[in-house]
Amino acid sequence: MKRLFTPIITALLLLATGCSNAPTMSQEEADAYRRADKLMKKMTLREKLGQLEQFITRKGVVTGPEGVKRDIESAIRNGEVGSFLSVFNREDSHRLQKIAIEESRLGIPLIIGCDIIHGCRIIFPENLAMSCSWNIEAIEHSARIAAEESAASGIHWTFSPMCDISTDPRWSRVSEGAGEDPYLGAKIAAAMVRGYQGDDLSAPNTIAACVKHFAAYGAAQAGRDYHTVDMSELMFRDRYLPPYIAALEAGAVTVMSSFNDFMGVPASGNRWLLHTLLREELGFTGFVVSDWNAVHEMIIHGVAADGKDAAELAMKAHLNMDMVGGDYIAYGEELVKEGRISEKLIDNLCREVLAVKYRLGLFEDPYRYGSQNQNEAYYRPENMEFARKVAGESMVLLKNDGVLPLAKDTKIALIGPFADAPKDQLGAWRGKGEPERSITFRQALEERFGKQNVLYTKACECGKGVDRVVEGGIREAVKLAKQADVVLLSIGLSGWHSGESRSRAELTVPAPQQELLDALKKTGKKIVVLLSTGRAMDIRNEVEKADAVLLTWHAGTMAGPAVADIVSGDTNPSGHLTISFPYSVGQVPVHYNAKTTGRPAKDQYKASGYSSSYVDIQNAPLFPFGYGLSYTEFEYSDLQVLTPEVKLGGTVKVSVKVKNVGKRAGDDVAQLYIRDVVAETTRPVRELKSFERLTLAAGEERVVEFEVPTSDLAYCHSDMSFKADAGDFIVWAGADSNATLQGEFKIVE
Ligand code: GLC
C-alpha cells in the first residue's frame, strides 16, 4: 500500500476497529475517519444502521430477485437508508439526495452506486473483449471516460472492476472479467481503479471503485453461476487473489462480497475473507457491500435460520452494507438489545461507510456529482473515436486464408442475427448505454463499402428465449450469397447470453446458425465468420468451414466501425486471446497455466499411454491464451537472457527481437512466460510475467527488453507464505503462450 503513513491516527483506528496490524492510511483518509467519528456521536443506533442499508428505487434497474418493496422516501427521511443502487441520472440522484439533506434529522448524504462495468453512456467492449487488447493504458482510459459520464449522471460509485479470474467459459460472467491469467488480470484491475478514482476521489468527475466479487466467484463449480466455490487456500492465493490485491493496492475504497460460499462459508458471512484476510492481512480500510440480497440468501445457503441470524453473521464477518436485503435495519436494534451484536461493532461498520462519503466530498457538496451538464459529458466525439479504436484492438483474428482484408469495391453478403443488432453489440451490463447510439456492422459496412455493395439479411434470430431460423431466412441468405463476392456471416451468441445467470453447458454456436453456415458453405463463396460472443466457445465447426474468423466479441457502441475498419484493412487486427478457446467443452477448465502433473502428455494433440490426456480428443485448446493473428507477420528471434543469475530482490532481464516481416504495419503483443522448474509447491507449466504491445512498420525490427522483478516470481508456499525462492527458471518469449524461443536463468539467495 503506497500511502503516507500516519501512525498516531492509524493506531487509534486500529484500537477502534480491532485490526491487529497497521493498515497504512493517507492523511486524507484519516481526516475522513475523524470526521466520521465526530458525526457518529450525534447519531442514534437506528441512524447508524440506516447507513448500512442500500435500497433500490422503483425506477431502478433490478439486477436480482425483486427486493422488499419499501416506502423509500420515508426511509430516507427517517435515516433508515444510506445508499441507493441503479439510479442512472442526475435528476433522480439529486431528488433522492435532496430528501436526505433537507428532510432527514442529520442531513447525511446518500451514496449512489451503479453497475458501470464497461461504460456508462458510451459502451466499450465487454471487459473480456477489452482485455484482449492487452492495452492497459486504453483500459484505464475507458474507465476514466466511464467515470466522467457516470459522475455527470449523479453516480458516485461503480460496482467495478470485476476481478474474478475464470477458466470456465460455461460461466457467463466470464464476459465481465479479464480472462484466465492472474498477472494480466491484476494489471487490468489496477488500471480500472485508477481510471475510476483518479487522483482525487472528491473531484466531480471521479467515482469510487468496487473490487468484486470477493471472492473467487469465477470458480463456480460446473461453470454454473452462484454455484459452490471450494478450493485450497493455496490455489486461491496463487491464482484468484492477485487481481483483488492489485485493485486494493490501486486504492479501491469499496469491495463487494460474492454470492458463492467459499471454503464452506458464504462470502457475505465469511469473517476469514472479509476481516482476517481483507483487513488484517491486506490492510483494506474502506467498506464492503454485499452482492444483491446476498446477506438474506445465507438463509438459503443454510448457515442462517432467519434474517436476524443472517444480519448477525454478516455484521460479525465485517460486512458493512446490505444490498437490498433489509436485514440490518430490520434486526440491528434487536441484536444489540439481545447482546448478540455490540453497538461498537455497528459503529465500526458505520464509520467505514461514512468515511467513504466524506472522501467523495459528499458532505461538502451532496450535489457535486451531476453538477456539470450531463449531456455535455455524454458521447463526446473524441471518446466515441476512442471507443472505436479500443473496440478494434479488442477483436481477435483467429483464422484468415487471405480473404481478408476485402477490396473496397467488394460486393458483400452480410448475413446473420448480429449484423444489425444495436442492443446485442453492447453486451451485458450495458449501464445506460443506448442501443439507438450504437453503430452496427451493417451501418458501418454500408458506409465503408457503399450501400449498394452490402446485401443484408438476418436469416436467424438468437436471444432470450429465441434461437431459430426465420421463415425463408436461409433461402434468402443463399440468394444474396450467390449475388456477392464474399459472405460476412455474423453469428455467435447474443448480448443476453453474457453476464449474470446465463451459464451454458454447451459452447457451440447455436444449431440454427450452424444450419445457416452449412447452407452458405454449399454456395462455394468465401465465408468470413464475424463471431459475436461474451465467452470462449467451441468453434471447431466454424473454423473448419469458414475461410476467416474474426472474433468481434460484444464490442460496444462503436462495434460496427471497428469491424468495418478491420475487414476493409484500414485497421490491422491486433487482439490476442486472454482466455483459451477450448477444442471441446469436455476439456473445460482448460487454460495455459495448468500444472504439469506427474504424467504430462508428451504431445498436446494425441493421447499417449499412461499420460494425463484424453483418448478421444486432443489436450490442447483450439486456440491458446495469447493467440491472435494479424494482416502482417511477426518473427521472434534471438532471445537473450541478459541476467543469467539474479539475486533475490533483483530484476530478471530478457530481450527478444521482433521483426515485422510482412508488407504492412501492425501491432503485436510480445509476451514473456516463465516456469519455476523446482518449487516448494507444484507450479504452472508457464506463467505470464511480462508483455509489451508494440507497433512495427513493414520490415521494422525491434529489440524488446522485458524486466521481471523477482518479487513477480513469488508464489504461495505450503505454509501460505507468498514469496519467491532461489532456483532454476525457464523463460519463453513470443506471440502467444505456446512461444518456443526459450532461455534459462537462476535466482540466487
Ligand atoms: C448483481 C451482480 C453484481 C452487481 C449487483 C448490483 O447481482 O452480481 O455484479 O454489481 O448485483 O447490480
Coordinates of N, CA, C and O and ligand atoms in Angstrom, one line a residue, residues 54 56 61-65 85-86 113-117 158-160 162 164 173 176 210 212-213 217 225-226 256-259 290-293 323 429 500, ligand 1:
Q54 N -28.7 -0.4 1.7 CA -28.7 0.1 0.3 C -30.0 -0.5 -0.3 O -30.3 -1.7 -0.3
I56 N -33.1 -0.1 -3.5 CA -33.3 0.2 -4.9 C -34.6 0.9 -5.1 O -35.5 0.7 -4.3
V61 N -32.9 -0.3 -12.0 CA -32.7 -1.4 -12.9 C -32.5 -2.6 -11.9 O -31.5 -2.7 -11.2
V62 N -33.5 -3.5 -11.9 CA -33.4 -4.7 -11.0 C -32.4 -5.7 -11.5 O -32.5 -6.1 -12.6
T63 N -31.4 -6.0 -10.7 CA -30.4 -6.9 -11.2 C -30.4 -8.2 -10.4 O -29.3 -8.8 -10.2
G64 N -31.5 -8.5 -9.8 CA -31.6 -9.7 -9.0 C -33.0 -10.0 -8.6 O -33.9 -9.2 -9.0
P65 N -33.3 -11.0 -7.8 CA -34.6 -11.3 -7.4 C -35.2 -10.0 -6.7 O -34.5 -9.3 -6.0
L85 N -28.9 1.9 -5.2 CA -28.2 1.5 -6.4 C -29.1 1.6 -7.6 O -30.3 1.8 -7.5
S86 N -28.4 1.6 -8.8 CA -29.1 1.6 -10.1 C -30.0 2.9 -10.2 O -31.1 2.8 -10.7
G113 N -24.8 4.1 -6.0 CA -23.9 3.1 -6.7 C -24.6 2.6 -8.0 O -25.8 2.4 -8.0
C114 N -23.8 2.3 -9.0 CA -24.4 1.7 -10.3 C -23.4 0.7 -10.9 O -22.2 0.8 -10.6
D115 N -23.9 -0.2 -11.7 CA -23.1 -1.1 -12.4 C -22.5 -0.5 -13.7 O -23.1 -0.6 -14.8
I116 N -21.5 0.3 -13.5 CA -20.8 0.9 -14.7 C -19.6 -0.1 -15.0 O -18.6 0.0 -14.4
I117 N -19.9 -1.1 -15.8 CA -18.9 -2.2 -15.9 C -18.0 -2.1 -17.1 O -16.8 -2.3 -17.0
T158 N -19.1 3.0 -8.6 CA -19.4 1.9 -9.6 C -19.1 0.6 -9.0 O -18.2 0.5 -8.2
F159 N -19.9 -0.4 -9.3 CA -19.6 -1.8 -8.8 C -18.7 -2.5 -9.8 O -19.0 -3.4 -10.5
S160 N -17.5 -1.9 -9.9 CA -16.5 -2.3 -10.8 C -15.1 -1.9 -10.3 O -15.1 -0.9 -9.6
M162 N -14.7 -5.8 -11.9 CA -14.9 -7.2 -11.6 C -13.5 -7.9 -11.8 O -13.0 -8.0 -12.9
D164 N -12.7 -11.2 -11.1 CA -12.8 -12.6 -10.9 C -12.1 -13.4 -12.0 O -12.5 -13.3 -13.2
R173 N -20.5 -15.1 -16.7 CA -19.9 -13.8 -16.3 C -18.4 -13.7 -16.6 O -17.8 -12.7 -16.3
E176 N -17.3 -10.5 -18.1 CA -17.1 -9.2 -17.3 C -15.7 -9.1 -16.8 O -15.3 -8.1 -16.2
C210 N -15.1 -0.4 -6.9 CA -15.6 -1.5 -6.0 C -15.0 -2.8 -6.5 O -15.3 -3.2 -7.6
K212 N -14.8 -6.5 -7.0 CA -15.8 -7.6 -6.9 C -15.3 -8.7 -7.8 O -14.5 -8.6 -8.6
H213 N -16.0 -9.9 -7.5 CA -16.8 -10.3 -6.4 C -16.0 -11.1 -5.4 O -15.5 -12.1 -5.8
Y217 N -15.4 -15.9 -7.2 CA -16.7 -16.1 -7.8 C -16.6 -16.8 -9.1 O -17.5 -17.6 -9.5
D225 N -23.5 -20.3 -12.6 CA -23.4 -19.1 -11.8 C -23.9 -19.4 -10.4 O -24.9 -20.2 -10.2
Y226 N -23.4 -18.7 -9.4 CA -23.8 -18.8 -8.0 C -23.4 -20.1 -7.3 O -23.6 -20.3 -6.1
M256 N -17.0 -5.7 -2.9 CA -18.4 -6.4 -2.9 C -18.2 -7.8 -2.6 O -17.4 -8.5 -3.3
S257 N -18.9 -8.3 -1.6 CA -18.8 -9.8 -1.3 C -19.6 -10.5 -2.3 O -20.6 -10.1 -2.9
S258 N -19.2 -11.7 -2.6 CA -19.8 -12.5 -3.7 C -20.9 -13.4 -3.2 O -21.0 -13.7 -2.0
F259 N -21.7 -13.9 -4.1 CA -22.8 -14.8 -3.8 C -22.4 -16.2 -3.3 O -23.1 -16.8 -2.5
S290 N -22.6 -6.0 0.3 CA -22.9 -7.4 -0.2 C -23.3 -7.3 -1.6 O -23.7 -6.3 -2.2
D291 N -23.3 -8.5 -2.3 CA -24.0 -8.5 -3.6 C -25.5 -8.6 -3.3 O -25.9 -8.7 -2.1
W292 N -26.3 -8.5 -4.3 CA -27.7 -8.3 -4.3 C -28.4 -9.4 -3.4 O -28.4 -10.5 -3.7
N293 N -28.9 -8.9 -2.2 CA -29.6 -9.8 -1.3 C -28.8 -10.9 -0.8 O -29.3 -11.9 -0.2
M323 N -27.0 -5.0 0.5 CA -27.6 -4.5 -0.7 C -29.0 -5.2 -0.8 O -29.1 -6.4 -0.9
W429 N -24.6 -5.8 -18.9 CA -24.2 -4.7 -18.0 C -23.9 -3.5 -18.9 O -22.8 -3.0 -18.8
E500 N -24.8 -12.1 -15.9 CA -25.3 -12.9 -14.8 C -26.4 -13.9 -15.1 O -27.2 -13.6 -15.9
Ligands
GLC1 C1 -25.8 -8.3 -9.3 C2 -24.3 -8.7 -9.6 C3 -23.3 -7.6 -9.2 C4 -24.0 -6.3 -9.3 C5 -25.1 -6.2 -8.3 C6 -25.8 -4.8 -8.4 O1 -26.5 -9.4 -8.8 O2 -23.9 -9.9 -9.1 O3 -22.2 -7.8 -10.0 O4 -23.0 -5.3 -9.1 O5 -26.0 -7.2 -8.4 O6 -26.5 -4.8 -9.6

